[in-house]
Amino acid sequence: MRKLRNWVSRKIQQRKSRREQLTRKVAHRLWLNRKARHKAGNAETDWLRAQRLVRWPWNRAAFKFVFWWRRRIEDVERNPIEAALEGLVNDLANLAIIDLLSILASLSLITGAVGYFLDADERKKQTHYQAWGVINSAVGREAESGRKAAIEDLWADRVSLTGLDIHRAVIPELNLSPQCYLAEIQFTKIVCDRASWFPLVRLIGANLLFANLQGARLWEANLEEINLAAANLQGANLWSANLEKANLRSSNLKGAILNLANLKGAALLDTNLEGSSLLKANLEGASLLNSNLVGVNLGGANLQGAYLSQANLSKANLGGVNLKDATLGGTDPAGVKYEVANLEGTRFCKTIMPNGEVRNDHCEEDWEPPSEEEE
């Protein structure tokens, strides 16, 4: 038992000795800091403060690490190699050539920055070459293959799209900003606000689902069998465009110009055509099921065999329209103008005529909208 007490006593004394030694080092460091900063105090206050700091275990661990690190630095500083290198640095610092090299380094940085800006056009050309490489390598494929980003980048930089061929391509959500416009696609033109013309563009049968073509100019564009389902074509100019058998289901054509356009057999189900102009347009066999035709101008249009069930024809102009064999079941053409419309063979079921008469001539017949295969 006596040996155990002696061992415990020695450990306690050693611990007190180490703490006192650490306190002395901390007090000395506090004294040096106080003198360097010209602060008030004396050795007694430094010692009391050091005792308070050393009291906590985490403080002791931190101080031990700091002192250990300082010893390592001092060992390096006492190394002969370090002293020799320090002398070499001092000697080099006094050489004029070092200052000259610093000036030359600064000049090289300035020259590099100037060269970077001067080469901006060349870098942009390289980017355009790479974009065309992506597009041309995927001609004839259905997969998007990175063409969406490439076309949009070229479009944003107003690069000539002469020879662009994306026929039958599936490129959903293609976004072509309204500042540049498609025009006369297929052996025709694309026009930007710079009045540039880009011929020989093919979009026949392309899949441009959810595309943004708001305000696009598509004069005489050949968009046969194109898929523009849910696309934004608000305010687009499609004068004399060929949209035969095109899929425009749920697309937005509000305020669009479709005068003389060919929409034969086109799918316009749930399409918004409010306020659009379809003067003398060909809508033969087109499906306009549940479409919005409020205020649309269909003067002289051909709607022979068209399916207009549940379509909203309120305030529409049907002057001179050919509605032969068309289906108007469930429409409510309040305010519709029929002046010289050809109604031969037109099927009526729950259709309200402009004079208030309800026509149910063909309600007994089972008329169904065209199937997707037929569209």
mmCIF file of C-alpha atoms in Angstrom:
data_model
loop_
_atom_site.group_PDB
_atom_site.id
_atom_site.type_symbol
_atom_site.label_atom_id
_atom_site.label_comp_id
_atom_site.label_asym_id
_atom_site.label_seq_id
_atom_site.Cartn_x
_atom_site.Cartn_y
_atom_site.Cartn_z
ATOM 1 C CA MET A 1 0.000 0.000 0.000
ATOM 2 C CA ARG A 2 2.911 2.324 0.842
ATOM 3 C CA LYS A 3 4.363 1.785 -2.665
ATOM 4 C CA LEU A 4 1.028 2.699 -4.258
ATOM 5 C CA ARG A 5 0.804 5.915 -2.215
ATOM 6 C CA ASN A 6 4.351 6.834 -3.188
ATOM 7 C CA TRP A 7 3.629 6.166 -6.881
ATOM 8 C CA VAL A 8 0.454 8.285 -6.796
ATOM 9 C CA SER A 9 2.340 11.074 -5.013
ATOM 10 C CA ARG A 10 5.081 11.062 -7.656
ATOM 11 C CA LYS A 11 2.499 11.234 -10.479
ATOM 12 C CA ILE A 12 0.772 14.163 -8.809
ATOM 13 C CA GLN A 13 4.057 16.009 -8.386
ATOM 14 C CA GLN A 14 5.013 15.344 -12.010
ATOM 15 C CA ARG A 15 1.647 16.629 -13.178
ATOM 16 C CA LYS A 16 2.001 19.778 -11.058
ATOM 17 C CA SER A 17 5.529 20.274 -12.362
ATOM 18 C CA ARG A 18 4.435 19.982 -16.009
ATOM 19 C CA ARG A 19 1.506 22.359 -15.448
ATOM 20 C CA GLU A 20 3.769 24.868 -13.701
ATOM 21 C CA GLN A 21 6.257 24.637 -16.546
ATOM 22 C CA LEU A 22 3.465 25.192 -19.092
ATOM 23 C CA THR A 23 2.145 28.111 -16.994
ATOM 24 C CA ARG A 24 5.602 29.663 -17.023
ATOM 25 C CA LYS A 25 5.798 29.373 -20.831
ATOM 26 C CA VAL A 26 2.338 30.857 -21.287
ATOM 27 C CA ALA A 27 3.123 33.696 -18.867
ATOM 28 C CA HIS A 28 6.322 34.433 -20.775
ATOM 29 C CA ARG A 29 4.407 34.503 -24.075
ATOM 30 C CA LEU A 30 1.796 36.845 -22.544
ATOM 31 C CA TRP A 31 4.580 39.115 -21.346
ATOM 32 C CA LEU A 32 6.140 39.218 -24.821
ATOM 33 C CA ASN A 33 2.779 40.024 -26.422
ATOM 34 C CA ARG A 34 2.070 42.750 -23.830
ATOM 35 C CA LYS A 35 5.420 44.377 -24.423
ATOM 36 C CA ALA A 36 5.052 44.209 -28.211
ATOM 37 C CA ARG A 37 1.633 45.882 -28.028
ATOM 38 C CA HIS A 38 2.575 48.310 -25.232
ATOM 39 C CA LYS A 39 -0.273 47.204 -23.005
ATOM 40 C CA ALA A 40 -0.515 47.864 -19.265
ATOM 41 C CA GLY A 41 0.260 45.085 -16.785
ATOM 42 C CA ASN A 42 3.012 43.367 -14.868
ATOM 43 C CA ALA A 43 4.539 39.942 -14.298
ATOM 44 C CA GLU A 44 2.021 39.096 -11.560
ATOM 45 C CA THR A 45 -1.016 39.751 -13.779
ATOM 46 C CA ASP A 46 0.613 37.747 -16.567
ATOM 47 C CA TRP A 47 1.155 34.825 -14.200
ATOM 48 C CA LEU A 48 -2.430 34.888 -12.867
ATOM 49 C CA ARG A 49 -3.829 35.032 -16.380
ATOM 50 C CA ALA A 50 -1.604 32.163 -17.477
ATOM 51 C CA GLN A 51 -2.845 30.056 -14.519
ATOM 52 C CA ARG A 52 -6.461 30.674 -15.525
ATOM 53 C CA LEU A 53 -5.737 29.699 -19.150
ATOM 54 C CA VAL A 54 -3.843 26.530 -18.250
ATOM 55 C CA ARG A 55 -6.594 25.418 -15.882
ATOM 56 C CA TRP A 56 -8.752 24.077 -18.755
ATOM 57 C CA PRO A 57 -7.686 20.847 -20.506
ATOM 58 C CA TRP A 58 -8.459 22.058 -24.037
ATOM 59 C CA ASN A 59 -6.367 25.192 -23.481
ATOM 60 C CA ARG A 60 -3.462 23.077 -22.289
ATOM 61 C CA ALA A 61 -3.734 20.873 -25.392
ATOM 62 C CA ALA A 62 -3.790 23.936 -27.666
ATOM 63 C CA PHE A 63 -0.758 25.530 -25.992
ATOM 64 C CA LYS A 64 1.196 22.280 -26.151
ATOM 65 C CA PHE A 65 0.536 22.041 -29.884
ATOM 66 C CA VAL A 66 1.592 25.673 -30.446
ATOM 67 C CA PHE A 67 4.832 25.233 -28.504
ATOM 68 C CA TRP A 68 5.547 21.972 -30.314
ATOM 69 C CA TRP A 69 5.038 23.668 -33.670
ATOM 70 C CA ARG A 70 7.291 26.590 -32.707
ATOM 71 C CA ARG A 71 10.028 24.146 -31.741
ATOM 72 C CA ARG A 72 9.799 22.501 -35.175
ATOM 73 C CA ILE A 73 10.061 25.907 -36.873
ATOM 74 C CA GLU A 74 13.021 26.880 -34.730
ATOM 75 C CA ASP A 75 14.739 23.580 -35.565
ATOM 76 C CA VAL A 76 14.305 24.342 -39.288
ATOM 77 C CA GLU A 77 15.594 27.891 -38.826
ATOM 78 C CA ARG A 78 18.718 26.575 -37.057
ATOM 79 C CA ASN A 79 19.368 24.188 -39.938
ATOM 80 C CA PRO A 80 22.502 25.240 -41.969
ATOM 81 C CA ILE A 81 20.662 24.693 -45.251
ATOM 82 C CA GLU A 82 17.913 27.095 -44.185
ATOM 83 C CA ALA A 83 20.487 29.729 -43.297
ATOM 84 C CA ALA A 84 22.225 29.282 -46.641
ATOM 85 C CA LEU A 85 18.956 29.577 -48.548
ATOM 86 C CA GLU A 86 17.998 32.680 -46.603
ATOM 87 C CA GLY A 87 21.309 34.290 -47.575
ATOM 88 C CA LEU A 88 20.760 33.325 -51.208
ATOM 89 C CA VAL A 89 17.276 34.879 -51.202
ATOM 90 C CA ASN A 90 18.630 38.104 -49.748
ATOM 91 C CA ASP A 91 21.391 38.223 -52.359
ATOM 92 C CA LEU A 92 18.936 37.596 -55.221
ATOM 93 C CA ALA A 93 16.556 40.243 -53.908
ATOM 94 C CA ASN A 94 19.306 42.820 -54.367
ATOM 95 C CA LEU A 95 19.869 41.937 -58.042
ATOM 96 C CA ALA A 96 18.373 44.303 -60.658
ATOM 97 C CA ILE A 97 17.635 41.356 -62.961
ATOM 98 C CA ILE A 98 15.032 40.099 -60.476
ATOM 99 C CA ASP A 99 13.128 43.392 -60.778
ATOM 100 C CA LEU A 100 13.444 43.170 -64.541
ATOM 101 C CA LEU A 101 12.017 39.649 -64.564
ATOM 102 C CA SER A 102 9.084 40.816 -62.426
ATOM 103 C CA ILE A 103 8.320 43.555 -64.939
ATOM 104 C CA LEU A 104 8.561 41.087 -67.827
ATOM 105 C CA ALA A 105 6.195 38.688 -66.038
ATOM 106 C CA SER A 106 3.652 41.496 -65.611
ATOM 107 C CA LEU A 107 3.984 42.413 -69.276
ATOM 108 C CA SER A 108 3.448 38.785 -70.312
ATOM 109 C CA LEU A 109 0.234 38.661 -68.273
ATOM 110 C CA ILE A 110 -1.022 41.846 -69.936
ATOM 111 C CA THR A 111 -0.071 40.510 -73.383
ATOM 112 C CA GLY A 112 -1.883 37.241 -72.668
ATOM 113 C CA ALA A 113 -5.035 39.089 -71.582
ATOM 114 C CA VAL A 114 -4.990 41.261 -74.719
ATOM 115 C CA GLY A 115 -4.444 38.186 -76.902
ATOM 116 C CA TYR A 116 -7.350 36.400 -75.209
ATOM 117 C CA PHE A 117 -9.755 39.198 -76.118
ATOM 118 C CA LEU A 118 -8.357 39.517 -79.647
ATOM 119 C CA ASP A 119 -8.859 35.789 -80.225
ATOM 120 C CA ALA A 120 -12.499 35.866 -79.046
ATOM 121 C CA ASP A 121 -13.842 35.738 -82.613
ATOM 122 C CA GLU A 122 -11.585 32.823 -83.494
ATOM 123 C CA ARG A 123 -12.716 30.872 -80.431
ATOM 124 C CA LYS A 124 -16.338 31.535 -81.328
ATOM 125 C CA LYS A 125 -15.693 30.209 -84.849
ATOM 126 C CA GLN A 126 -14.234 27.032 -83.363
ATOM 127 C CA THR A 127 -17.349 26.669 -81.221
ATOM 128 C CA HIS A 128 -19.537 27.059 -84.315
ATOM 129 C CA TYR A 129 -17.496 24.452 -86.222
ATOM 130 C CA GLN A 130 -17.976 22.014 -83.353
ATOM 131 C CA ALA A 131 -21.741 22.718 -83.262
ATOM 132 C CA TRP A 132 -22.043 22.041 -87.003
ATOM 133 C CA GLY A 133 -20.041 18.843 -86.536
ATOM 134 C CA VAL A 134 -22.572 17.627 -83.949
ATOM 135 C CA ILE A 135 -25.503 18.483 -86.239
ATOM 136 C CA ASN A 136 -24.087 17.023 -89.444
ATOM 137 C CA SER A 137 -22.900 13.815 -87.786
ATOM 138 C CA ALA A 138 -26.488 13.064 -86.711
ATOM 139 C CA VAL A 139 -28.279 13.714 -90.030
ATOM 140 C CA GLY A 140 -31.005 11.143 -90.616
ATOM 141 C CA ARG A 141 -31.062 9.927 -87.021
ATOM 142 C CA GLU A 142 -34.085 10.234 -84.777
ATOM 143 C CA ALA A 143 -32.090 10.643 -81.562
ATOM 144 C CA GLU A 144 -31.470 14.185 -80.364
ATOM 145 C CA SER A 145 -27.689 13.486 -80.220
ATOM 146 C CA GLY A 146 -26.829 16.892 -78.770
ATOM 147 C CA ARG A 147 -28.360 18.758 -81.706
ATOM 148 C CA LYS A 148 -30.728 20.766 -79.504
ATOM 149 C CA ALA A 149 -27.942 22.653 -77.723
ATOM 150 C CA ALA A 150 -25.938 23.002 -80.951
ATOM 151 C CA ILE A 151 -28.855 24.520 -82.903
ATOM 152 C CA GLU A 152 -29.811 26.844 -80.051
ATOM 153 C CA ASP A 153 -26.205 28.049 -79.696
ATOM 154 C CA LEU A 154 -25.916 28.765 -83.417
ATOM 155 C CA TRP A 155 -29.323 30.450 -83.369
ATOM 156 C CA ALA A 156 -28.354 32.666 -80.437
ATOM 157 C CA ASP A 157 -25.135 33.712 -82.217
ATOM 158 C CA ARG A 158 -27.150 34.460 -85.406
ATOM 159 C CA VAL A 159 -25.095 32.051 -87.463
ATOM 160 C CA SER A 160 -26.279 31.208 -90.978
ATOM 161 C CA LEU A 161 -28.194 27.920 -90.820
ATOM 162 C CA THR A 162 -27.869 27.216 -94.525
ATOM 163 C CA GLY A 163 -28.057 23.484 -95.111
ATOM 164 C CA LEU A 164 -29.490 22.610 -91.690
ATOM 165 C CA ASP A 165 -31.045 19.142 -92.005
ATOM 166 C CA ILE A 166 -32.996 17.765 -89.046
ATOM 167 C CA HIS A 167 -35.733 15.943 -90.894
ATOM 168 C CA ARG A 168 -37.332 13.138 -88.850
ATOM 169 C CA ALA A 169 -35.243 14.200 -85.848
ATOM 170 C CA VAL A 170 -36.707 14.029 -82.342
ATOM 171 C CA ILE A 171 -35.695 17.290 -80.651
ATOM 172 C CA PRO A 172 -38.156 18.101 -77.854
ATOM 173 C CA GLU A 173 -38.335 21.559 -76.256
ATOM 174 C CA LEU A 174 -36.231 23.237 -78.951
ATOM 175 C CA ASN A 175 -36.065 26.916 -77.989
ATOM 176 C CA LEU A 176 -35.544 29.396 -80.808
ATOM 177 C CA SER A 177 -35.621 32.918 -79.444
ATOM 178 C CA PRO A 178 -38.092 35.350 -81.048
ATOM 179 C CA GLN A 179 -35.339 37.685 -82.236
ATOM 180 C CA CYS A 180 -34.595 35.296 -85.120
ATOM 181 C CA TYR A 181 -37.296 33.707 -87.193
ATOM 182 C CA LEU A 182 -37.814 30.614 -89.306
ATOM 183 C CA ALA A 183 -39.143 31.467 -92.744
ATOM 184 C CA GLU A 184 -39.860 29.401 -95.830
ATOM 185 C CA ILE A 185 -38.407 26.203 -94.438
ATOM 186 C CA GLN A 186 -37.455 23.464 -96.994
ATOM 187 C CA PHE A 187 -35.647 25.067 -99.948
ATOM 188 C CA THR A 188 -36.551 28.384 -98.361
ATOM 189 C CA LYS A 189 -35.298 30.748 -95.745
ATOM 190 C CA ILE A 190 -34.683 31.482 -92.100
ATOM 191 C CA VAL A 191 -34.576 35.196 -91.364
ATOM 192 C CA CYS A 192 -33.059 37.007 -88.370
ATOM 193 C CA ASP A 193 -33.646 40.568 -87.308
ATOM 194 C CA ARG A 194 -30.546 41.339 -89.403
ATOM 195 C CA ALA A 195 -32.573 40.390 -92.492
ATOM 196 C CA SER A 196 -30.279 37.463 -93.321
ATOM 197 C CA TRP A 197 -31.651 34.598 -95.426
ATOM 198 C CA PHE A 198 -30.701 30.983 -94.772
ATOM 199 C CA PRO A 199 -32.027 28.580 -97.454
ATOM 200 C CA LEU A 200 -32.185 24.788 -97.755
ATOM 201 C CA VAL A 201 -33.444 23.908 -94.288
ATOM 202 C CA ARG A 202 -35.322 20.634 -93.770
ATOM 203 C CA LEU A 203 -37.768 20.123 -90.902
ATOM 204 C CA ILE A 204 -40.141 17.651 -92.587
ATOM 205 C CA GLY A 205 -41.368 15.129 -90.048
ATOM 206 C CA ALA A 206 -39.186 16.550 -87.277
ATOM 207 C CA ASN A 207 -40.280 15.996 -83.690
ATOM 208 C CA LEU A 208 -40.248 19.390 -81.964
ATOM 209 C CA LEU A 209 -42.421 18.523 -78.975
ATOM 210 C CA PHE A 210 -42.811 21.468 -76.554
ATOM 211 C CA ALA A 211 -40.770 23.712 -78.898
ATOM 212 C CA ASN A 212 -40.792 27.464 -78.282
ATOM 213 C CA LEU A 213 -41.441 29.226 -81.586
ATOM 214 C CA GLN A 214 -43.316 32.203 -80.236
ATOM 215 C CA GLY A 215 -43.437 34.976 -82.804
ATOM 216 C CA ALA A 216 -41.608 32.853 -85.386
ATOM 217 C CA ARG A 217 -41.926 33.818 -89.066
ATOM 218 C CA LEU A 218 -42.615 30.651 -90.992
ATOM 219 C CA TRP A 219 -43.752 31.993 -94.373
ATOM 220 C CA GLU A 220 -44.285 29.182 -96.867
ATOM 221 C CA ALA A 221 -42.551 26.800 -94.466
ATOM 222 C CA ASN A 222 -42.695 23.112 -95.356
ATOM 223 C CA LEU A 223 -43.564 21.495 -92.013
ATOM 224 C CA GLU A 224 -45.304 18.448 -93.395
ATOM 225 C CA GLU A 225 -45.913 15.751 -90.744
ATOM 226 C CA ILE A 226 -43.988 17.751 -88.169
ATOM 227 C CA ASN A 227 -44.712 17.081 -84.493
ATOM 228 C CA LEU A 228 -45.342 20.389 -82.718
ATOM 229 C CA ALA A 229 -47.535 18.989 -79.956
ATOM 230 C CA ALA A 230 -47.781 21.343 -76.975
ATOM 231 C CA ALA A 231 -45.535 23.823 -78.817
ATOM 232 C CA ASN A 232 -45.704 27.578 -78.278
ATOM 233 C CA LEU A 233 -46.493 29.248 -81.625
ATOM 234 C CA GLN A 234 -48.273 32.255 -80.226
ATOM 235 C CA GLY A 235 -48.206 35.112 -82.722
ATOM 236 C CA ALA A 236 -46.290 33.017 -85.255
ATOM 237 C CA ASN A 237 -46.538 33.897 -88.954
ATOM 238 C CA LEU A 238 -47.347 30.723 -90.931
ATOM 239 C CA TRP A 239 -48.577 32.368 -94.119
ATOM 240 C CA SER A 240 -48.878 29.716 -96.867
ATOM 241 C CA ALA A 241 -47.040 27.188 -94.680
ATOM 242 C CA ASN A 242 -47.425 23.492 -95.443
ATOM 243 C CA LEU A 243 -48.612 21.757 -92.262
ATOM 244 C CA GLU A 244 -50.244 18.783 -93.922
ATOM 245 C CA LYS A 245 -50.736 15.940 -91.415
ATOM 246 C CA ALA A 246 -48.878 17.963 -88.798
ATOM 247 C CA ASN A 247 -49.430 17.195 -85.121
ATOM 248 C CA LEU A 248 -50.415 20.438 -83.373
ATOM 249 C CA ARG A 249 -52.261 18.800 -80.503
ATOM 250 C CA SER A 250 -52.519 21.086 -77.426
ATOM 251 C CA SER A 251 -50.295 23.706 -79.076
ATOM 252 C CA ASN A 252 -50.728 27.456 -78.577
ATOM 253 C CA LEU A 253 -51.477 29.278 -81.851
ATOM 254 C CA LYS A 254 -53.182 32.254 -80.283
ATOM 255 C CA GLY A 255 -53.033 35.224 -82.647
ATOM 256 C CA ALA A 256 -51.107 33.237 -85.261
ATOM 257 C CA ILE A 257 -51.334 34.030 -88.978
ATOM 258 C CA LEU A 258 -52.248 30.925 -91.018
ATOM 259 C CA ASN A 259 -53.653 32.556 -94.142
ATOM 260 C CA LEU A 260 -53.456 30.205 -97.167
ATOM 261 C CA ALA A 261 -51.814 27.588 -94.936
ATOM 262 C CA ASN A 262 -52.220 23.907 -95.797
ATOM 263 C CA LEU A 263 -53.524 22.066 -92.715
ATOM 264 C CA LYS A 264 -55.022 19.132 -94.560
ATOM 265 C CA GLY A 265 -55.427 16.211 -92.186
ATOM 266 C CA ALA A 266 -53.679 18.090 -89.385
ATOM 267 C CA ALA A 267 -54.338 17.193 -85.744
ATOM 268 C CA LEU A 268 -55.512 20.331 -83.932
ATOM 269 C CA LEU A 269 -57.159 18.687 -80.936
ATOM 270 C CA ASP A 270 -57.307 20.921 -77.826
ATOM 271 C CA THR A 271 -55.417 23.571 -79.794
ATOM 272 C CA ASN A 272 -55.714 27.243 -78.892
ATOM 273 C CA LEU A 273 -56.411 29.217 -82.081
ATOM 274 C CA GLU A 274 -58.083 32.167 -80.389
ATOM 275 C CA GLY A 275 -57.910 35.307 -82.502
ATOM 276 C CA SER A 276 -55.856 33.628 -85.226
ATOM 277 C CA SER A 277 -56.304 34.247 -88.955
ATOM 278 C CA LEU A 278 -57.000 31.275 -91.263
ATOM 279 C CA LEU A 279 -58.178 33.117 -94.386
ATOM 280 C CA LYS A 280 -58.512 30.657 -97.280
ATOM 281 C CA ALA A 281 -56.616 28.037 -95.282
ATOM 282 C CA ASN A 282 -57.049 24.388 -96.242
ATOM 283 C CA LEU A 283 -58.327 22.399 -93.234
ATOM 284 C CA GLU A 284 -59.774 19.526 -95.201
ATOM 285 C CA GLY A 285 -60.141 16.491 -92.954
ATOM 286 C CA ALA A 286 -58.464 18.280 -90.042
ATOM 287 C CA SER A 287 -59.407 17.314 -86.495
ATOM 288 C CA LEU A 288 -60.346 20.335 -84.367
ATOM 289 C CA LEU A 289 -61.901 18.410 -81.494
ATOM 290 C CA ASN A 290 -62.314 20.629 -78.420
ATOM 291 C CA SER A 291 -60.167 23.358 -80.001
ATOM 292 C CA ASN A 292 -60.510 27.045 -79.126
ATOM 293 C CA LEU A 293 -61.615 28.981 -82.210
ATOM 294 C CA VAL A 294 -62.944 32.073 -80.426
ATOM 295 C CA GLY A 295 -62.776 35.072 -82.743
ATOM 296 C CA VAL A 296 -60.881 33.113 -85.403
ATOM 297 C CA ASN A 297 -61.106 34.375 -89.002
ATOM 298 C CA LEU A 298 -61.885 31.419 -91.281
ATOM 299 C CA GLY A 299 -63.104 33.467 -94.223
ATOM 300 C CA GLY A 300 -62.999 31.363 -97.398
ATOM 301 C CA ALA A 301 -61.324 28.452 -95.597
ATOM 302 C CA ASN A 302 -61.830 24.839 -96.676
ATOM 303 C CA LEU A 303 -63.158 22.749 -93.762
ATOM 304 C CA GLN A 304 -64.539 19.951 -95.890
ATOM 305 C CA GLY A 305 -64.749 16.781 -93.824
ATOM 306 C CA ALA A 306 -63.205 18.539 -90.813
ATOM 307 C CA TYR A 307 -64.093 17.364 -87.302
ATOM 308 C CA LEU A 308 -65.208 20.326 -85.143
ATOM 309 C CA SER A 309 -66.968 18.492 -82.321
ATOM 310 C CA GLN A 310 -66.861 20.435 -79.036
ATOM 311 C CA ALA A 311 -64.942 23.250 -80.739
ATOM 312 C CA ASN A 312 -65.590 26.782 -79.501
ATOM 313 C CA LEU A 313 -66.564 28.890 -82.523
ATOM 314 C CA SER A 314 -67.817 31.884 -80.566
ATOM 315 C CA LYS A 315 -67.484 35.121 -82.579
ATOM 316 C CA ALA A 316 -65.692 33.253 -85.357
ATOM 317 C CA ASN A 317 -65.942 34.384 -88.988
ATOM 318 C CA LEU A 318 -67.039 31.508 -91.250
ATOM 319 C CA GLY A 319 -67.903 33.662 -94.243
ATOM 320 C CA GLY A 320 -67.506 31.646 -97.454
ATOM 321 C CA VAL A 321 -66.253 28.591 -95.544
ATOM 322 C CA ASN A 322 -66.657 25.157 -97.113
ATOM 323 C CA LEU A 323 -68.140 22.929 -94.382
ATOM 324 C CA LYS A 324 -69.222 20.118 -96.679
ATOM 325 C CA ASP A 325 -69.284 16.794 -94.804
ATOM 326 C CA ALA A 326 -67.859 18.497 -91.708
ATOM 327 C CA THR A 327 -68.925 17.471 -88.194
ATOM 328 C CA LEU A 328 -70.107 20.269 -85.900
ATOM 329 C CA GLY A 329 -71.593 18.151 -83.102
ATOM 330 C CA GLY A 330 -71.667 19.894 -79.742
ATOM 331 C CA THR A 331 -70.336 23.247 -81.015
ATOM 332 C CA ASP A 332 -71.849 26.506 -79.861
ATOM 333 C CA PRO A 333 -71.252 28.949 -82.715
ATOM 334 C CA ALA A 334 -72.915 31.928 -81.052
ATOM 335 C CA GLY A 335 -72.234 34.998 -83.147
ATOM 336 C CA VAL A 336 -70.719 32.934 -85.981
ATOM 337 C CA LYS A 337 -71.005 34.436 -89.481
ATOM 338 C CA TYR A 338 -72.308 31.924 -92.038
ATOM 339 C CA GLU A 339 -73.048 34.280 -94.940
ATOM 340 C CA VAL A 340 -72.113 32.059 -97.881
ATOM 341 C CA ALA A 341 -70.761 28.989 -96.105
ATOM 342 C CA ASN A 342 -71.188 25.674 -97.880
ATOM 343 C CA LEU A 343 -73.042 23.458 -95.385
ATOM 344 C CA GLU A 344 -73.721 20.631 -97.824
ATOM 345 C CA GLY A 345 -73.376 17.340 -96.023
ATOM 346 C CA THR A 346 -72.470 19.047 -92.729
ATOM 347 C CA ARG A 347 -73.500 16.986 -89.727
ATOM 348 C CA PHE A 348 -75.262 18.787 -86.875
ATOM 349 C CA CYS A 349 -75.870 17.487 -83.373
ATOM 350 C CA LYS A 350 -76.760 19.817 -80.499
ATOM 351 C CA THR A 351 -75.442 22.663 -82.643
ATOM 352 C CA ILE A 352 -76.808 26.130 -81.942
ATOM 353 C CA MET A 353 -77.241 28.121 -85.128
ATOM 354 C CA PRO A 354 -76.843 31.912 -85.272
ATOM 355 C CA ASN A 355 -80.636 32.340 -85.294
ATOM 356 C CA GLY A 356 -80.918 30.353 -82.047
ATOM 357 C CA GLU A 357 -82.149 27.193 -83.753
ATOM 358 C CA VAL A 358 -80.757 23.965 -82.285
ATOM 359 C CA ARG A 359 -79.913 21.432 -84.979
ATOM 360 C CA ASN A 360 -79.968 17.743 -84.097
ATOM 361 C CA ASP A 361 -80.092 16.404 -87.633
ATOM 362 C CA HIS A 362 -77.491 13.710 -87.099
ATOM 363 C CA CYS A 363 -77.558 12.970 -83.371
ATOM 364 C CA GLU A 364 -78.773 9.449 -84.106
ATOM 365 C CA GLU A 365 -75.535 8.749 -85.936
ATOM 366 C CA ASP A 366 -72.554 7.576 -83.928
ATOM 367 C CA TRP A 367 -69.773 9.960 -84.909
ATOM 368 C CA GLU A 368 -66.425 9.438 -83.251
ATOM 369 C CA PRO A 369 -63.298 11.596 -83.512
ATOM 370 C CA PRO A 370 -60.549 10.284 -85.776
ATOM 371 C CA SER A 371 -58.216 7.778 -84.185
ATOM 372 C CA GLU A 372 -54.541 8.636 -83.633
ATOM 373 C CA GLU A 373 -53.584 6.244 -86.427
ATOM 374 C CA GLU A 374 -55.805 8.124 -88.835
ATOM 375 C CA GLU A 375 -54.324 11.420 -87.761
#
